[in-house]
Coordinates of C-alpha atoms and ligand atoms in Angstrom, one line a residue:
M1 CA 138.9 82.1 -88.5
K2 CA 140.9 85.3 -89.0
E3 CA 140.7 87.8 -86.6
V4 CA 141.3 91.6 -86.5
I5 CA 141.7 94.8 -84.3
L6 CA 139.1 97.2 -85.0
V7 CA 140.4 100.7 -84.1
K8 CA 137.8 103.5 -83.9
Y9 CA 139.7 107.4 -84.3
G10 CA 138.1 109.6 -81.4
E11 CA 137.7 113.2 -81.7
I12 CA 140.2 113.7 -84.1
V13 CA 137.9 112.8 -86.9
L14 CA 136.6 116.1 -86.2
K15 CA 139.6 117.8 -86.8
G16 CA 138.2 119.0 -90.3
L17 CA 141.4 120.5 -92.2
N18 CA 143.7 118.7 -90.1
R19 CA 142.3 115.7 -90.1
S20 CA 145.3 114.1 -92.4
F21 CA 147.7 115.4 -89.8
F22 CA 146.2 114.0 -87.3
N23 CA 145.5 110.6 -88.7
S24 CA 149.4 109.9 -90.1
K25 CA 150.2 110.9 -86.5
L26 CA 148.0 108.5 -84.9
E27 CA 148.5 105.4 -87.2
S28 CA 152.5 106.4 -86.7
R29 CA 151.6 105.9 -82.6
V30 CA 149.8 102.5 -82.9
R31 CA 152.7 101.4 -85.2
R32 CA 155.1 102.4 -82.7
A33 CA 153.0 100.8 -80.0
L34 CA 153.1 97.3 -82.4
K35 CA 156.8 97.3 -82.4
S36 CA 157.8 95.1 -79.9
V37 CA 154.6 92.6 -80.7
Q38 CA 155.3 89.5 -82.5
G39 CA 154.1 89.3 -85.9
E40 CA 153.3 91.6 -88.8
F41 CA 150.0 94.0 -88.8
Y42 CA 148.2 95.2 -92.5
F43 CA 147.0 98.6 -91.6
D44 CA 144.0 99.1 -93.9
Y45 CA 142.4 102.6 -93.2
A46 CA 138.5 104.1 -93.7
Q47 CA 135.3 105.5 -92.4
S48 CA 137.3 106.3 -89.2
T49 CA 138.3 103.1 -88.3
L50 CA 141.4 101.4 -88.9
C51 CA 141.7 97.7 -89.5
L52 CA 144.8 95.5 -88.1
T53 CA 144.9 92.3 -89.6
P54 CA 147.4 90.9 -88.2
S55 CA 150.1 88.2 -89.5
D56 CA 149.2 84.3 -88.4
D57 CA 152.2 84.2 -86.0
A58 CA 150.9 87.3 -84.5
D59 CA 150.2 87.4 -80.9
V60 CA 147.0 89.3 -80.9
D61 CA 145.9 89.5 -77.3
L62 CA 149.0 91.7 -76.8
A63 CA 148.6 93.9 -79.4
Y64 CA 145.2 94.7 -78.4
E65 CA 146.1 95.5 -74.7
K66 CA 148.9 97.9 -76.2
V67 CA 146.3 99.4 -78.7
K68 CA 144.2 100.0 -75.7
K69 CA 146.4 102.3 -74.4
V70 CA 147.2 104.7 -77.5
F71 CA 145.9 108.0 -77.3
G72 CA 143.4 109.5 -80.0
I73 CA 141.4 106.2 -79.8
A74 CA 137.5 105.7 -78.9
T75 CA 136.7 102.8 -79.1
V76 CA 138.7 98.9 -79.8
C77 CA 137.1 95.7 -80.9
R78 CA 138.2 92.5 -82.1
G79 CA 136.6 91.8 -85.2
I80 CA 136.4 88.6 -87.6
A81 CA 137.3 89.0 -91.0
C82 CA 135.3 86.8 -93.9
E83 CA 134.6 87.1 -97.4
K84 CA 132.3 90.1 -98.7
D85 CA 129.6 87.2 -99.2
M86 CA 126.7 86.4 -97.5
D87 CA 127.1 82.8 -97.3
D88 CA 130.5 83.6 -95.8
I89 CA 129.5 86.0 -93.3
A90 CA 126.1 83.8 -92.1
K91 CA 129.1 81.2 -91.6
H92 CA 131.1 82.9 -89.4
L93 CA 128.3 84.4 -87.8
A94 CA 126.6 81.1 -86.7
E95 CA 130.4 79.8 -85.7
N96 CA 131.1 82.7 -83.0
V97 CA 127.5 83.8 -82.3
N98 CA 128.1 82.7 -78.5
E99 CA 131.4 84.7 -78.6
L100 CA 129.6 87.7 -80.1
L101 CA 126.9 87.6 -77.9
G102 CA 128.6 87.0 -74.6
D103 CA 125.7 87.6 -71.5
A104 CA 123.5 89.0 -73.4
K105 CA 119.7 88.6 -73.6
T106 CA 119.0 91.2 -76.6
F107 CA 120.8 92.1 -79.4
K108 CA 120.0 94.3 -82.6
C109 CA 122.4 93.8 -85.8
E110 CA 124.1 97.1 -87.2
A111 CA 125.4 97.5 -91.0
K112 CA 127.9 99.5 -92.5
R113 CA 128.7 99.8 -95.8
S114 CA 131.6 101.3 -96.8
D115 CA 131.3 99.7 -100.4
K116 CA 128.0 101.0 -101.7
K117 CA 128.5 98.7 -104.6
F118 CA 127.9 96.0 -102.0
A119 CA 124.5 94.0 -103.2
L120 CA 122.8 94.3 -100.1
K121 CA 121.6 97.5 -98.3
S122 CA 122.2 98.1 -94.7
P123 CA 118.4 96.9 -93.5
E124 CA 118.9 94.0 -95.7
I125 CA 122.0 92.8 -94.4
C126 CA 120.8 93.7 -90.8
A127 CA 117.6 91.4 -90.9
F128 CA 119.3 88.2 -92.7
C129 CA 122.4 88.0 -90.0
G130 CA 119.6 89.2 -87.1
G131 CA 117.7 85.8 -88.7
I132 CA 121.0 84.3 -88.6
V133 CA 121.7 85.0 -84.8
L134 CA 118.1 83.8 -83.9
E135 CA 118.7 80.5 -85.6
N136 CA 121.4 79.8 -83.6
R137 CA 120.5 81.3 -80.7
P138 CA 116.5 80.8 -80.3
D139 CA 116.7 82.2 -76.6
M140 CA 117.7 85.3 -77.8
K141 CA 115.5 88.3 -78.2
V142 CA 115.7 91.5 -80.4
D143 CA 116.1 94.8 -79.0
V144 CA 116.6 97.7 -81.6
M145 CA 116.1 100.7 -78.8
S146 CA 118.7 99.3 -75.8
P147 CA 120.0 95.9 -76.4
D148 CA 122.4 94.4 -74.6
R149 CA 124.8 93.3 -77.6
V150 CA 125.2 95.1 -81.1
I151 CA 126.5 92.9 -83.5
T152 CA 128.1 94.9 -86.4
I153 CA 128.5 93.5 -89.8
E154 CA 131.0 95.9 -92.1
I155 CA 131.5 95.8 -95.6
R156 CA 134.2 97.2 -96.3
D157 CA 136.4 97.3 -100.0
R158 CA 138.6 93.9 -99.9
Q159 CA 136.4 92.1 -97.0
A160 CA 133.8 92.4 -94.0
F161 CA 134.1 92.4 -90.5
I162 CA 131.8 90.8 -87.7
H163 CA 132.6 92.3 -84.1
G164 CA 130.4 92.9 -80.8
N165 CA 130.8 95.8 -78.6
G166 CA 134.3 97.5 -78.4
E167 CA 135.8 98.6 -75.5
K168 CA 136.6 102.0 -74.6
G169 CA 140.1 102.9 -76.1
A170 CA 142.2 105.4 -74.3
G171 CA 140.8 109.0 -75.3
G172 CA 142.3 112.2 -76.4
V173 CA 144.5 113.1 -79.4
P174 CA 147.5 111.5 -80.8
V175 CA 150.9 111.8 -78.7
G176 CA 153.2 114.4 -81.0
S177 CA 150.1 116.4 -82.2
S178 CA 150.4 118.9 -79.3
G179 CA 154.1 119.7 -79.2
R180 CA 156.0 118.8 -76.5
A181 CA 155.7 119.3 -72.8
M182 CA 158.4 119.2 -69.6
L183 CA 157.2 117.1 -66.7
M184 CA 158.6 117.8 -63.3
L185 CA 158.1 114.2 -62.2
S186 CA 158.7 113.3 -58.6
G187 CA 158.5 109.8 -57.1
G188 CA 155.0 111.0 -55.5
I189 CA 151.1 110.1 -56.8
D190 CA 150.5 113.4 -58.6
S191 CA 153.0 114.3 -61.1
P192 CA 153.1 110.5 -63.1
V193 CA 148.7 111.9 -63.6
A194 CA 149.2 114.8 -64.4
G195 CA 152.1 113.5 -67.0
H196 CA 149.5 111.2 -68.3
M197 CA 146.8 113.8 -68.4
I198 CA 148.3 116.1 -70.5
A199 CA 150.0 113.6 -72.9
K200 CA 146.3 112.3 -73.5
R201 CA 145.9 115.6 -75.1
G202 CA 148.5 115.4 -77.3
A203 CA 151.8 116.3 -75.5
A204 CA 155.1 114.2 -76.4
I205 CA 156.5 114.1 -72.6
D206 CA 159.9 114.5 -71.2
A207 CA 160.9 114.9 -67.8
V208 CA 162.7 115.9 -64.7
Y209 CA 163.2 114.8 -61.5
F210 CA 165.3 116.9 -59.2
E211 CA 167.2 114.8 -56.6
T212 CA 169.7 115.4 -53.7
P213 CA 172.7 113.0 -53.1
P214 CA 173.6 112.0 -50.7
Y215 CA 170.5 112.7 -49.1
T216 CA 167.8 110.8 -51.7
G217 CA 169.3 107.8 -52.9
E218 CA 169.5 105.4 -56.3
A219 CA 166.4 103.8 -54.6
A220 CA 164.3 107.1 -55.2
A221 CA 165.7 107.6 -58.6
E222 CA 164.5 104.1 -59.6
K223 CA 161.4 104.7 -58.4
V224 CA 161.2 107.5 -61.0
R225 CA 162.7 105.9 -63.3
T226 CA 159.9 103.2 -62.9
L227 CA 157.5 105.5 -63.3
A228 CA 158.4 107.2 -66.4
E229 CA 158.7 103.7 -67.8
K230 CA 155.3 103.5 -66.6
L231 CA 154.2 106.6 -68.7
T232 CA 156.1 105.4 -72.1
E233 CA 153.2 102.7 -72.1
Y234 CA 151.0 105.8 -72.9
C235 CA 153.6 108.4 -74.1
G236 CA 155.6 106.5 -76.1
E237 CA 159.7 107.2 -75.5
I238 CA 160.6 109.6 -73.0
Y239 CA 164.0 111.6 -72.2
L240 CA 164.3 111.2 -68.2
H241 CA 166.4 114.1 -67.0
S242 CA 168.1 114.4 -63.8
I243 CA 169.5 117.5 -61.9
S244 CA 171.0 117.5 -59.1
L245 CA 169.7 120.0 -56.1
T246 CA 172.1 119.6 -53.4
E247 CA 174.1 123.1 -53.7
I248 CA 171.1 124.4 -53.8
Q249 CA 169.1 122.9 -51.0
E250 CA 172.1 123.4 -48.3
T251 CA 172.7 126.7 -49.6
L252 CA 169.4 127.8 -48.7
V253 CA 169.7 125.6 -45.2
S254 CA 172.7 128.0 -44.5
T255 CA 171.4 131.0 -45.7
C256 CA 167.5 131.3 -45.7
K257 CA 164.5 131.8 -43.3
E258 CA 163.7 128.2 -42.6
K259 CA 159.7 128.9 -43.4
L260 CA 160.3 129.3 -46.6
F261 CA 162.5 126.8 -47.9
T262 CA 160.1 124.7 -49.9
L263 CA 159.3 127.7 -51.6
L264 CA 162.4 128.8 -52.4
L265 CA 163.2 125.6 -53.2
R266 CA 160.7 125.1 -55.8
R267 CA 161.5 128.1 -57.4
F268 CA 164.6 127.0 -58.5
M269 CA 163.5 123.8 -59.6
V270 CA 160.9 125.6 -62.1
R271 CA 164.0 127.7 -63.0
C272 CA 165.8 124.9 -63.9
A273 CA 162.5 123.0 -65.6
S274 CA 162.0 126.6 -67.8
K275 CA 165.6 126.3 -68.9
L276 CA 165.7 122.1 -69.5
G277 CA 162.3 122.5 -71.5
E278 CA 163.4 125.8 -74.0
K279 CA 166.7 123.7 -74.0
Y280 CA 164.7 120.5 -75.4
G281 CA 162.1 122.5 -77.3
A282 CA 159.0 122.0 -74.7
G283 CA 156.4 124.8 -74.7
C284 CA 155.4 124.5 -71.1
I285 CA 156.2 122.8 -67.8
I286 CA 153.7 120.3 -66.1
T287 CA 153.3 120.0 -62.8
G288 CA 151.4 117.3 -60.4
E289 CA 150.0 120.5 -58.0
S290 CA 146.7 120.3 -56.6
L291 CA 145.1 123.3 -55.3
G292 CA 145.8 123.9 -51.3
Q293 CA 146.4 119.9 -50.8
V294 CA 149.8 121.2 -49.4
A295 CA 152.0 124.3 -48.0
S296 CA 153.3 124.9 -51.6
Q297 CA 149.9 125.0 -53.2
T298 CA 148.3 127.0 -51.7
M299 CA 147.1 130.4 -54.5
Q300 CA 149.5 132.4 -53.1
S301 CA 152.5 129.8 -53.0
I302 CA 151.7 129.4 -56.6
A303 CA 151.9 132.7 -57.9
V304 CA 155.4 133.3 -56.1
T305 CA 156.4 130.1 -58.2
D306 CA 155.0 131.1 -61.4
A307 CA 156.8 134.4 -61.4
V308 CA 159.7 132.6 -62.3
A309 CA 158.8 130.2 -65.3
T310 CA 159.9 131.1 -68.4
L311 CA 157.1 128.7 -69.9
P312 CA 153.7 128.3 -69.1
I313 CA 153.0 126.0 -66.0
L314 CA 150.0 123.3 -66.6
R315 CA 148.6 121.6 -63.6
P316 CA 146.1 119.4 -64.5
C317 CA 145.2 118.2 -61.2
I318 CA 144.8 121.3 -59.6
G319 CA 141.0 120.6 -59.2
L320 CA 141.1 117.3 -58.2
D321 CA 140.7 115.9 -55.1
K322 CA 143.6 113.4 -53.7
D323 CA 141.3 110.4 -54.0
E324 CA 140.8 111.2 -57.5
I325 CA 143.9 111.4 -58.1
V326 CA 144.5 108.1 -56.8
V327 CA 141.4 106.4 -58.6
R328 CA 143.6 107.6 -61.9
A329 CA 146.8 106.4 -60.6
R330 CA 145.6 103.0 -60.1
E331 CA 144.1 103.1 -63.7
I332 CA 147.0 104.1 -65.3
G333 CA 149.3 101.6 -63.3
T334 CA 151.6 104.3 -61.3
F335 CA 150.3 103.8 -57.4
E336 CA 152.1 100.6 -56.4
T337 CA 155.1 102.2 -57.5
S338 CA 154.6 106.1 -56.1
I339 CA 153.5 105.0 -52.9
L340 CA 157.0 102.8 -52.0
P341 CA 158.9 104.6 -49.1
Y342 CA 161.9 106.5 -50.6
E343 CA 162.6 109.9 -49.8
D344 CA 161.9 113.2 -51.9
C345 CA 164.6 116.0 -51.9
C346 CA 161.2 117.9 -51.4
T347 CA 160.5 115.8 -47.8
V348 CA 164.2 115.7 -46.7
F349 CA 164.0 119.4 -45.9
T350 CA 161.0 120.6 -45.7
P351 CA 160.4 122.9 -42.6
K352 CA 158.3 122.6 -39.5
H353 CA 156.3 125.4 -40.2
P354 CA 155.9 126.3 -43.9
D355 CA 155.0 129.8 -45.3
T356 CA 151.5 129.3 -47.0
R357 CA 150.7 132.7 -47.6
P358 CA 154.4 134.0 -48.8
D359 CA 155.4 137.7 -49.5
M360 CA 156.8 138.3 -52.7
A361 CA 159.1 140.6 -51.1
E362 CA 160.1 138.6 -48.6
I363 CA 161.0 135.4 -50.9
L364 CA 163.3 138.3 -53.4
E365 CA 164.7 139.5 -49.7
E366 CA 165.9 136.1 -49.5
E367 CA 167.2 135.0 -53.3
A368 CA 169.1 138.8 -52.6
K369 CA 171.1 136.9 -50.6
L370 CA 172.3 134.2 -53.1
D371 CA 173.7 134.0 -56.6
V372 CA 170.8 132.6 -57.9
D373 CA 172.3 132.6 -61.4
A374 CA 175.2 130.6 -60.7
L375 CA 173.3 128.2 -58.6
V376 CA 171.0 127.4 -61.3
E377 CA 174.1 127.2 -64.0
R378 CA 176.0 124.9 -61.9
A379 CA 172.8 122.7 -60.7
M380 CA 172.0 122.7 -64.9
A381 CA 175.8 121.7 -65.5
T382 CA 174.8 117.9 -63.3
D383 CA 171.8 117.5 -65.7
H384 CA 171.8 113.4 -67.2
Y385 CA 169.6 112.3 -69.2
E386 CA 168.0 108.6 -70.2
R387 CA 165.9 107.9 -73.0
L388 CA 163.1 105.5 -72.2
G389 CA 160.4 103.6 -73.8
Ligands
LIG1 P1 153.5 114.5 -55.9 O1 152.6 113.4 -55.3 O2 153.8 114.6 -57.5 O3 155.2 114.3 -55.5 P2 153.3 115.9 -54.2 O4 151.9 116.8 -53.4 O5 154.1 115.6 -53.6 O6 153.2 115.8 -55.6 P3 154.7 118.5 -54.0 O7 155.9 117.4 -53.5 O8 154.8 119.7 -53.4 O9 153.5 117.8 -54.3 O10 155.5 118.7 -55.4 C1 154.1 119.1 -56.3 C2 154.9 119.2 -57.5 O11 156.0 119.5 -57.6 C3 154.8 117.5 -57.7 O12 154.3 117.1 -58.6 C4 155.9 117.3 -59.4 O13 155.6 117.8 -60.4 C5 156.9 118.9 -58.7 N1 158.0 118.3 -58.0 C6 158.4 118.0 -56.4 N2 159.0 117.6 -56.2 C7 160.4 117.1 -57.6 C8 161.2 116.6 -57.7 N3 162.0 116.4 -56.6 N4 161.1 116.2 -58.9 C9 160.5 116.7 -60.3 N5 159.5 117.4 -59.6 C10 158.8 117.5 -58.6
LIG2 MG1 156.3 115.1 -53.9

């Protein structure tokens, strides 16, 4: 039996005149996902479905898992390739009927003919194939309204395919079709989820981690690296930048009001992330903030941090509860790493009573005591990056 992977495109099929741009982006993302998989895959696209035909030595299981993580795909399924001949279709259907039906009690057959010259029309193909299924599995019932299983027979230009229900793909639009974003990636639960959500909407991701050596150590940096690695399974390559905020933190501690430490620090983070984003072609910054979650995420605090951004800040988790973010973190596989207990630079200097309703005038008064531009410039000079994925 020759197995194929059928990839049904998601919302990009609606993109009108831009469709070919999205299609080629998606195809290149799928090719990229398969790069490390053993074997060759032949690509054949028709009727918003990409058919991947593997070489004999290909690792189809791994390919299937990789493709499931590519954004822009509505459903993925494994199918059986046959000759465009009803006898061959019948033979494969009979041989694989149990796998195709699984534990279903009812089924229906559906036919798709992209080859409009094929001798049988769709209803005839369905009737014929339904008959084959019933012959081999007399316990089955046909239910055309709400069957447990749909067996689809696709007649294409070169060959025919038989497949059962597909699995949900990663959804969204292909990475790279919505520009580039700079993700502020801490070691926490929220920011990897935020990065995943915006990558799903087509942004290619770069990430920045702010560290404070020696207060934060190599273990914390390694944790962020692991999170970024995990994100590359969905986003493709990520340039992970690290910037030291040690001088800034120490200056804040020795010069400014304690209750404003966190917010002043966040303003420095956003200044640096903006500069970095601009330098590397990002159109926005992403953070994992959620409204009201902590003192620095009240509406007033957000206004104070936004004021120094030179790029728009996207906060996709803003309306999610912590437990909703946790569900997503588990789904994408970042949760277990995020809960490892290493110090983050925010927690090292957290004030006992942070200001939840900061006053902009007071913030500016505190910053007037500092040489903000010089501090930012020296922090930016510590930037170093590595390419992941
Ligand atoms: P997370 O779970 O993502 O760490 P959090 O709930 O701990 O978020 P904060 O620590 O206030 O919240 O951080 C809010 C956002 O600011 C984070 O989601 C992240 O985008 C960014 N951020 C915080 N600390 C850092 C850091 N050390 N490096 C890079 N970005 C950071
Ligand atoms: Mg955090």
